[in-house]
Amino acid sequence: MKQFQSSELLKSLPKQFFAGLVKKVGEYIAAGHDVINLGQGNPDQPTPPHIVAKLQEAAANPLNHKYSPFQGFGYLKQAAADFYLREYGVTIDANKEVAILFGGKAGLVEIPQCLLNPGDTILVPDPGYPDYWSGIALAQAEMVTMPLRAENGFLPNYQELDSAALSKAKLMFLNYPNNPTGATASMEFFTETVKLANENDICVVHDFAYGAIGFDGVKPVSFLQADGAKEVGIEIYTLSKTYNMAGWRVGFAVGNETVISAIELLQDHLYVSLFGAVQEAAAVALTGPQDCVNELNELYERRRNVLITGLQSLGWNVTAPKGSFFAWLKVPDGYTSEEFSTMLLEQAHIMVAPGIGFGNFGEGYVRVGLLSSEERLAEAVRRISGLEIFKK
Ligand SMILES: Cc1ncc(COP(=O)(O)O)c(C=O)c1O
């Protein structure tokens, strides 16, 4: 067989840090161990039945068996606009300010290719969601990281950013509720972001993947609720987490119309839009009853409480996340994040994600997913209590 070489562009893609870990977990499971997997971010609950029923009905409609319109159906864009008005009081023009996406990840990877030329600068959070790096590599852009520190509530401190990098930057990624830290942002922070973006001509891309998941009665704010946000950026929303639709691949971008039309142009060349039945079901999800979203939020909050109070009772000084379905735990002294994760896997058969996989400022932490039942999380706490370092 001929060995074909990948392009230089493909070779420049970042390595998948977590692949090695996933392999190791597979080996433990194959060896017969009962591994509690808290390392990944795949929602464990099913899609609400009324959304599935709509998909089933719409799949039988021959109109949906044809190509969908290139930029998606107008009714789904309108549903997205209605959703933003109902949830956030933000007015969106469905014709110009919404682009339908094959999930949030597609939009996040496309955006740098839409707006950046090779060598252009983009600001990204550190720690941050690793898929941001993929789109940046494909656009051959330069990444400048914004440290997220506990003492600043895991928000970037714009004052500490290099002024040369700020004036060169064309794009900025933000993500609240945050993966991996579980932090949320305030309206004041987003207002400050709009000011910074205006002063430095930066387009802000706010990844609102966990927009529906906020704890202790606090609903996460949308970036578009800040005055002037629509002038300087977009928000990327996904149905993956809000409605447990990760496998369906559906999301949308809303905001600045020049950015939206750039996304649509790139997508015209890459794909035809989503299966019509998925679009119909997505519209029902956004505009139909929302009790399922409240129930899901309550479920994650109960799980969070089991984990955090359990770990605190062992004397581990951990902080409760304010949103998302992740807890970001400071590793005990004397371990790197990888050493601690390996120890948990080997000695307690628990998988967590080492913080270093999310960037240099993730060192010293592990990310724990709240995607297992309260019973399994309680069992994880019980196993951790048996580890030498937690024995009183
Ligand atoms: C921070 C963040 N953004 C975006 C996504 C992408 O989600 P999807 O592509 O399923 O919409 C995820 C998924 O894990 C995520 O954690």
PDB file of C-alpha atoms in Angstrom, residues 66-258:
ATOM      1  CA  LYS A  66     -34.363  16.331   0.257  1.00  0.00           C
ATOM      2  CA  TYR A  67     -31.416  18.662   0.699  1.00  0.00           C
ATOM      3  CA  SER A  68     -32.200  21.272   3.330  1.00  0.00           C
ATOM      4  CA  PRO A  69     -31.699  24.915   2.315  1.00  0.00           C
ATOM      5  CA  PHE A  70     -27.950  25.681   2.434  1.00  0.00           C
ATOM      6  CA  GLN A  71     -28.238  28.022   5.407  1.00  0.00           C
ATOM      7  CA  GLY A  72     -30.869  26.013   7.246  1.00  0.00           C
ATOM      8  CA  PHE A  73     -34.601  26.474   7.653  1.00  0.00           C
ATOM      9  CA  GLY A  74     -35.980  29.889   8.531  1.00  0.00           C
ATOM     10  CA  TYR A  75     -38.224  28.375  11.227  1.00  0.00           C
ATOM     11  CA  LEU A  76     -35.171  27.141  13.171  1.00  0.00           C
ATOM     12  CA  LYS A  77     -33.509  30.550  12.947  1.00  0.00           C
ATOM     13  CA  GLN A  78     -36.758  32.102  14.176  1.00  0.00           C
ATOM     14  CA  ALA A  79     -36.907  29.562  17.028  1.00  0.00           C
ATOM     15  CA  ALA A  80     -33.369  30.590  18.031  1.00  0.00           C
ATOM     16  CA  ALA A  81     -34.391  34.259  17.997  1.00  0.00           C
ATOM     17  CA  ASP A  82     -37.538  33.497  20.046  1.00  0.00           C
ATOM     18  CA  PHE A  83     -35.408  31.531  22.518  1.00  0.00           C
ATOM     19  CA  TYR A  84     -33.030  34.481  23.036  1.00  0.00           C
ATOM     20  CA  LEU A  85     -35.912  36.882  23.567  1.00  0.00           C
ATOM     21  CA  ARG A  86     -37.663  34.576  26.034  1.00  0.00           C
ATOM     22  CA  GLU A  87     -34.563  33.486  28.007  1.00  0.00           C
ATOM     23  CA  TYR A  88     -32.423  36.637  27.900  1.00  0.00           C
ATOM     24  CA  GLY A  89     -34.595  39.498  26.679  1.00  0.00           C
ATOM     25  CA  VAL A  90     -32.238  39.884  23.684  1.00  0.00           C
ATOM     26  CA  THR A  91     -33.751  40.819  20.313  1.00  0.00           C
ATOM     27  CA  ILE A  92     -32.275  38.924  17.376  1.00  0.00           C
ATOM     28  CA  ASP A  93     -33.080  39.352  13.684  1.00  0.00           C
ATOM     29  CA  ALA A  94     -33.639  35.747  12.563  1.00  0.00           C
ATOM     30  CA  ASN A  95     -32.762  36.595   8.947  1.00  0.00           C
ATOM     31  CA  LYS A  96     -29.428  38.245   9.560  1.00  0.00           C
ATOM     32  CA  GLU A  97     -28.216  37.435  13.040  1.00  0.00           C
ATOM     33  CA  VAL A  98     -28.482  33.631  13.292  1.00  0.00           C
ATOM     34  CA  ALA A  99     -26.337  30.925  11.667  1.00  0.00           C
ATOM     35  CA  ILE A 100     -27.248  27.275  12.172  1.00  0.00           C
ATOM     36  CA  LEU A 101     -24.331  25.023  13.127  1.00  0.00           C
ATOM     37  CA  PHE A 102     -23.530  21.315  13.242  1.00  0.00           C
ATOM     38  CA  GLY A 103     -23.061  21.694  16.998  1.00  0.00           C
ATOM     39  CA  GLY A 104     -21.087  24.369  18.796  1.00  0.00           C
ATOM     40  CA  LYS A 105     -17.769  22.719  18.003  1.00  0.00           C
ATOM     41  CA  ALA A 106     -18.253  23.302  14.265  1.00  0.00           C
ATOM     42  CA  GLY A 107     -18.800  27.027  14.827  1.00  0.00           C
ATOM     43  CA  LEU A 108     -15.837  27.324  17.168  1.00  0.00           C
ATOM     44  CA  VAL A 109     -13.533  25.648  14.658  1.00  0.00           C
ATOM     45  CA  GLU A 110     -14.934  27.679  11.737  1.00  0.00           C
ATOM     46  CA  ILE A 111     -14.698  31.138  13.284  1.00  0.00           C
ATOM     47  CA  PRO A 112     -10.889  31.544  13.144  1.00  0.00           C
ATOM     48  CA  GLN A 113     -10.988  30.430   9.508  1.00  0.00           C
ATOM     49  CA  CYS A 114     -13.707  33.011   8.821  1.00  0.00           C
ATOM     50  CA  LEU A 115     -11.965  36.009  10.362  1.00  0.00           C
ATOM     51  CA  LEU A 116      -8.228  35.390  10.633  1.00  0.00           C
ATOM     52  CA  ASN A 117      -5.361  35.373   8.155  1.00  0.00           C
ATOM     53  CA  PRO A 118      -2.232  33.295   8.785  1.00  0.00           C
ATOM     54  CA  GLY A 119      -0.191  34.930  11.540  1.00  0.00           C
ATOM     55  CA  ASP A 120      -3.119  36.914  13.012  1.00  0.00           C
ATOM     56  CA  THR A 121      -3.541  36.916  16.779  1.00  0.00           C
ATOM     57  CA  ILE A 122      -6.364  35.427  18.825  1.00  0.00           C
ATOM     58  CA  LEU A 123      -6.833  35.586  22.605  1.00  0.00           C
ATOM     59  CA  VAL A 124      -7.866  32.343  24.284  1.00  0.00           C
ATOM     60  CA  PRO A 125      -8.508  31.401  27.904  1.00  0.00           C
ATOM     61  CA  ASP A 126      -5.969  29.212  29.743  1.00  0.00           C
ATOM     62  CA  PRO A 127      -7.207  26.780  30.954  1.00  0.00           C
ATOM     63  CA  GLY A 128      -9.716  26.355  28.134  1.00  0.00           C
ATOM     64  CA  TYR A 129     -11.642  23.935  25.977  1.00  0.00           C
ATOM     65  CA  PRO A 130      -9.027  22.264  23.729  1.00  0.00           C
ATOM     66  CA  ASP A 131     -11.150  22.401  20.563  1.00  0.00           C
ATOM     67  CA  TYR A 132     -10.457  26.155  20.376  1.00  0.00           C
ATOM     68  CA  TRP A 133      -6.875  25.276  19.471  1.00  0.00           C
ATOM     69  CA  SER A 134      -7.957  23.155  16.503  1.00  0.00           C
ATOM     70  CA  GLY A 135      -9.642  25.997  14.581  1.00  0.00           C
ATOM     71  CA  ILE A 136      -6.736  28.289  15.380  1.00  0.00           C
ATOM     72  CA  ALA A 137      -4.256  25.769  13.952  1.00  0.00           C
ATOM     73  CA  LEU A 138      -6.393  25.346  10.806  1.00  0.00           C
ATOM     74  CA  ALA A 139      -6.388  29.125  10.328  1.00  0.00           C
ATOM     75  CA  GLN A 140      -2.611  29.186  10.980  1.00  0.00           C
ATOM     76  CA  ALA A 141      -3.221  31.937  13.499  1.00  0.00           C
ATOM     77  CA  GLU A 142      -1.188  32.771  16.601  1.00  0.00           C
ATOM     78  CA  MET A 143      -2.663  32.140  20.018  1.00  0.00           C
ATOM     79  CA  VAL A 144      -2.085  34.445  22.982  1.00  0.00           C
ATOM     80  CA  THR A 145      -3.361  32.960  26.214  1.00  0.00           C
ATOM     81  CA  MET A 146      -5.310  34.766  28.930  1.00  0.00           C
ATOM     82  CA  PRO A 147      -4.612  33.147  32.315  1.00  0.00           C
ATOM     83  CA  LEU A 148      -7.695  32.233  34.376  1.00  0.00           C
ATOM     84  CA  ARG A 149      -6.789  32.271  38.051  1.00  0.00           C
ATOM     85  CA  ALA A 150      -8.777  31.253  41.111  1.00  0.00           C
ATOM     86  CA  GLU A 151      -8.135  34.621  42.819  1.00  0.00           C
ATOM     87  CA  ASN A 152      -9.886  36.374  39.920  1.00  0.00           C
ATOM     88  CA  GLY A 153     -12.845  33.976  39.879  1.00  0.00           C
ATOM     89  CA  PHE A 154     -11.336  32.292  36.793  1.00  0.00           C
ATOM     90  CA  LEU A 155     -12.053  35.380  34.682  1.00  0.00           C
ATOM     91  CA  PRO A 156      -9.229  36.862  32.586  1.00  0.00           C
ATOM     92  CA  ASN A 157      -7.671  39.985  34.059  1.00  0.00           C
ATOM     93  CA  TYR A 158      -7.568  42.309  31.057  1.00  0.00           C
ATOM     94  CA  GLN A 159      -5.202  44.699  32.864  1.00  0.00           C
ATOM     95  CA  GLU A 160      -2.426  42.118  32.854  1.00  0.00           C
ATOM     96  CA  LEU A 161      -2.593  41.457  29.103  1.00  0.00           C
ATOM     97  CA  ASP A 162       0.284  42.736  27.030  1.00  0.00           C
ATOM     98  CA  SER A 163      -0.863  45.934  25.276  1.00  0.00           C
ATOM     99  CA  ALA A 164       0.939  44.995  22.040  1.00  0.00           C
ATOM    100  CA  ALA A 165      -0.852  41.630  21.956  1.00  0.00           C
ATOM    101  CA  LEU A 166      -4.159  43.347  22.717  1.00  0.00           C
ATOM    102  CA  SER A 167      -3.849  45.795  19.872  1.00  0.00           C
ATOM    103  CA  LYS A 168      -2.782  43.017  17.464  1.00  0.00           C
ATOM    104  CA  ALA A 169      -5.580  40.649  18.501  1.00  0.00           C
ATOM    105  CA  LYS A 170      -8.519  40.286  16.097  1.00  0.00           C
ATOM    106  CA  LEU A 171     -10.515  37.661  17.941  1.00  0.00           C
ATOM    107  CA  MET A 172     -11.125  36.533  21.522  1.00  0.00           C
ATOM    108  CA  PHE A 173     -12.727  33.355  22.846  1.00  0.00           C
ATOM    109  CA  LEU A 174     -14.554  33.355  26.167  1.00  0.00           C
ATOM    110  CA  ASN A 175     -16.655  30.626  27.782  1.00  0.00           C
ATOM    111  CA  TYR A 176     -18.962  31.027  30.819  1.00  0.00           C
ATOM    112  CA  PRO A 177     -20.208  28.943  32.551  1.00  0.00           C
ATOM    113  CA  ASN A 178     -16.696  27.716  32.049  1.00  0.00           C
ATOM    114  CA  ASN A 179     -15.236  24.423  31.002  1.00  0.00           C
ATOM    115  CA  PRO A 180     -13.094  23.336  32.839  1.00  0.00           C
ATOM    116  CA  THR A 181     -13.321  25.616  35.917  1.00  0.00           C
ATOM    117  CA  GLY A 182     -17.108  25.724  36.498  1.00  0.00           C
ATOM    118  CA  ALA A 183     -16.865  29.517  36.957  1.00  0.00           C
ATOM    119  CA  THR A 184     -19.588  31.898  35.814  1.00  0.00           C
ATOM    120  CA  ALA A 185     -19.298  35.475  34.535  1.00  0.00           C
ATOM    121  CA  SER A 186     -21.095  38.608  35.715  1.00  0.00           C
ATOM    122  CA  MET A 187     -22.744  41.253  33.566  1.00  0.00           C
ATOM    123  CA  GLU A 188     -20.034  43.703  34.720  1.00  0.00           C
ATOM    124  CA  PHE A 189     -17.365  41.417  33.288  1.00  0.00           C
ATOM    125  CA  PHE A 190     -19.164  41.225  29.937  1.00  0.00           C
ATOM    126  CA  THR A 191     -19.604  45.013  29.905  1.00  0.00           C
ATOM    127  CA  GLU A 192     -15.862  45.401  30.494  1.00  0.00           C
ATOM    128  CA  THR A 193     -15.283  42.911  27.658  1.00  0.00           C
ATOM    129  CA  VAL A 194     -17.409  44.972  25.248  1.00  0.00           C
ATOM    130  CA  LYS A 195     -15.371  48.072  26.164  1.00  0.00           C
ATOM    131  CA  LEU A 196     -12.072  46.258  25.601  1.00  0.00           C
ATOM    132  CA  ALA A 197     -13.331  44.857  22.287  1.00  0.00           C
ATOM    133  CA  ASN A 198     -14.375  48.307  21.091  1.00  0.00           C
ATOM    134  CA  GLU A 199     -11.080  49.903  22.103  1.00  0.00           C
ATOM    135  CA  ASN A 200      -8.990  47.237  20.382  1.00  0.00           C
ATOM    136  CA  ASP A 201     -11.210  46.211  17.435  1.00  0.00           C
ATOM    137  CA  ILE A 202     -11.538  42.659  18.689  1.00  0.00           C
ATOM    138  CA  CYS A 203     -14.369  40.327  17.747  1.00  0.00           C
ATOM    139  CA  VAL A 204     -15.580  38.457  20.848  1.00  0.00           C
ATOM    140  CA  VAL A 205     -16.822  34.891  20.494  1.00  0.00           C
ATOM    141  CA  HIS A 206     -18.625  33.795  23.631  1.00  0.00           C
ATOM    142  CA  ASP A 207     -19.049  30.040  23.875  1.00  0.00           C
ATOM    143  CA  PHE A 208     -22.297  29.621  25.848  1.00  0.00           C
ATOM    144  CA  ALA A 209     -22.316  25.799  25.735  1.00  0.00           C
ATOM    145  CA  TYR A 210     -23.276  25.590  29.441  1.00  0.00           C
ATOM    146  CA  GLY A 211     -25.684  28.531  29.364  1.00  0.00           C
ATOM    147  CA  ALA A 212     -28.486  26.434  30.858  1.00  0.00           C
ATOM    148  CA  ILE A 213     -26.514  25.134  33.824  1.00  0.00           C
ATOM    149  CA  GLY A 214     -26.207  27.533  36.759  1.00  0.00           C
ATOM    150  CA  PHE A 215     -26.393  26.631  40.460  1.00  0.00           C
ATOM    151  CA  ASP A 216     -27.705  28.128  43.703  1.00  0.00           C
ATOM    152  CA  GLY A 217     -30.572  29.849  41.892  1.00  0.00           C
ATOM    153  CA  VAL A 218     -28.327  31.977  39.669  1.00  0.00           C
ATOM    154  CA  LYS A 219     -29.115  31.849  35.947  1.00  0.00           C
ATOM    155  CA  PRO A 220     -25.978  32.316  33.797  1.00  0.00           C
ATOM    156  CA  VAL A 221     -25.941  35.602  31.871  1.00  0.00           C
ATOM    157  CA  SER A 222     -25.633  35.758  28.102  1.00  0.00           C
ATOM    158  CA  PHE A 223     -22.844  37.887  26.628  1.00  0.00           C
ATOM    159  CA  LEU A 224     -25.462  39.419  24.318  1.00  0.00           C
ATOM    160  CA  GLN A 225     -27.252  40.892  27.349  1.00  0.00           C
ATOM    161  CA  ALA A 226     -24.383  43.349  27.790  1.00  0.00           C
ATOM    162  CA  ASP A 227     -24.956  46.728  26.122  1.00  0.00           C
ATOM    163  CA  GLY A 228     -23.300  46.867  22.712  1.00  0.00           C
ATOM    164  CA  ALA A 229     -22.310  43.167  22.707  1.00  0.00           C
ATOM    165  CA  LYS A 230     -24.007  42.484  19.394  1.00  0.00           C
ATOM    166  CA  GLU A 231     -21.834  45.186  17.807  1.00  0.00           C
ATOM    167  CA  VAL A 232     -18.607  43.440  18.805  1.00  0.00           C
ATOM    168  CA  GLY A 233     -19.279  39.747  18.751  1.00  0.00           C
ATOM    169  CA  ILE A 234     -21.320  36.616  18.659  1.00  0.00           C
ATOM    170  CA  GLU A 235     -22.445  33.935  21.042  1.00  0.00           C
ATOM    171  CA  ILE A 236     -22.376  30.239  20.202  1.00  0.00           C
ATOM    172  CA  TYR A 237     -25.216  28.200  21.665  1.00  0.00           C
ATOM    173  CA  THR A 238     -25.578  24.435  21.479  1.00  0.00           C
ATOM    174  CA  LEU A 239     -28.503  22.127  22.181  1.00  0.00           C
ATOM    175  CA  SER A 240     -26.036  19.391  23.253  1.00  0.00           C
ATOM    176  CA  LYS A 241     -26.110  20.180  26.971  1.00  0.00           C
ATOM    177  CA  THR A 242     -29.374  22.081  27.462  1.00  0.00           C
ATOM    178  CA  TYR A 243     -31.485  19.287  25.966  1.00  0.00           C
ATOM    179  CA  ASN A 244     -29.084  16.302  26.130  1.00  0.00           C
ATOM    180  CA  MET A 245     -28.734  16.336  22.353  1.00  0.00           C
ATOM    181  CA  ALA A 246     -24.956  15.908  22.024  1.00  0.00           C
ATOM    182  CA  GLY A 247     -25.308  13.158  19.422  1.00  0.00           C
ATOM    183  CA  TRP A 248     -27.691  15.200  17.270  1.00  0.00           C
ATOM    184  CA  ARG A 249     -25.113  17.847  16.312  1.00  0.00           C
ATOM    185  CA  VAL A 250     -27.163  21.016  16.412  1.00  0.00           C
ATOM    186  CA  GLY A 251     -26.377  24.502  17.610  1.00  0.00           C
ATOM    187  CA  PHE A 252     -26.380  28.074  16.367  1.00  0.00           C
ATOM    188  CA  ALA A 253     -24.412  31.308  16.423  1.00  0.00           C
ATOM    189  CA  VAL A 254     -26.170  34.605  17.171  1.00  0.00           C
ATOM    190  CA  GLY A 255     -24.988  38.192  17.047  1.00  0.00           C
ATOM    191  CA  ASN A 256     -22.987  40.520  14.799  1.00  0.00           C
ATOM    192  CA  GLU A 257     -24.380  40.111  11.292  1.00  0.00           C
ATOM    193  CA  THR A 258     -21.051  40.441   9.457  1.00  0.00           C
TER     194      THR A 258
END
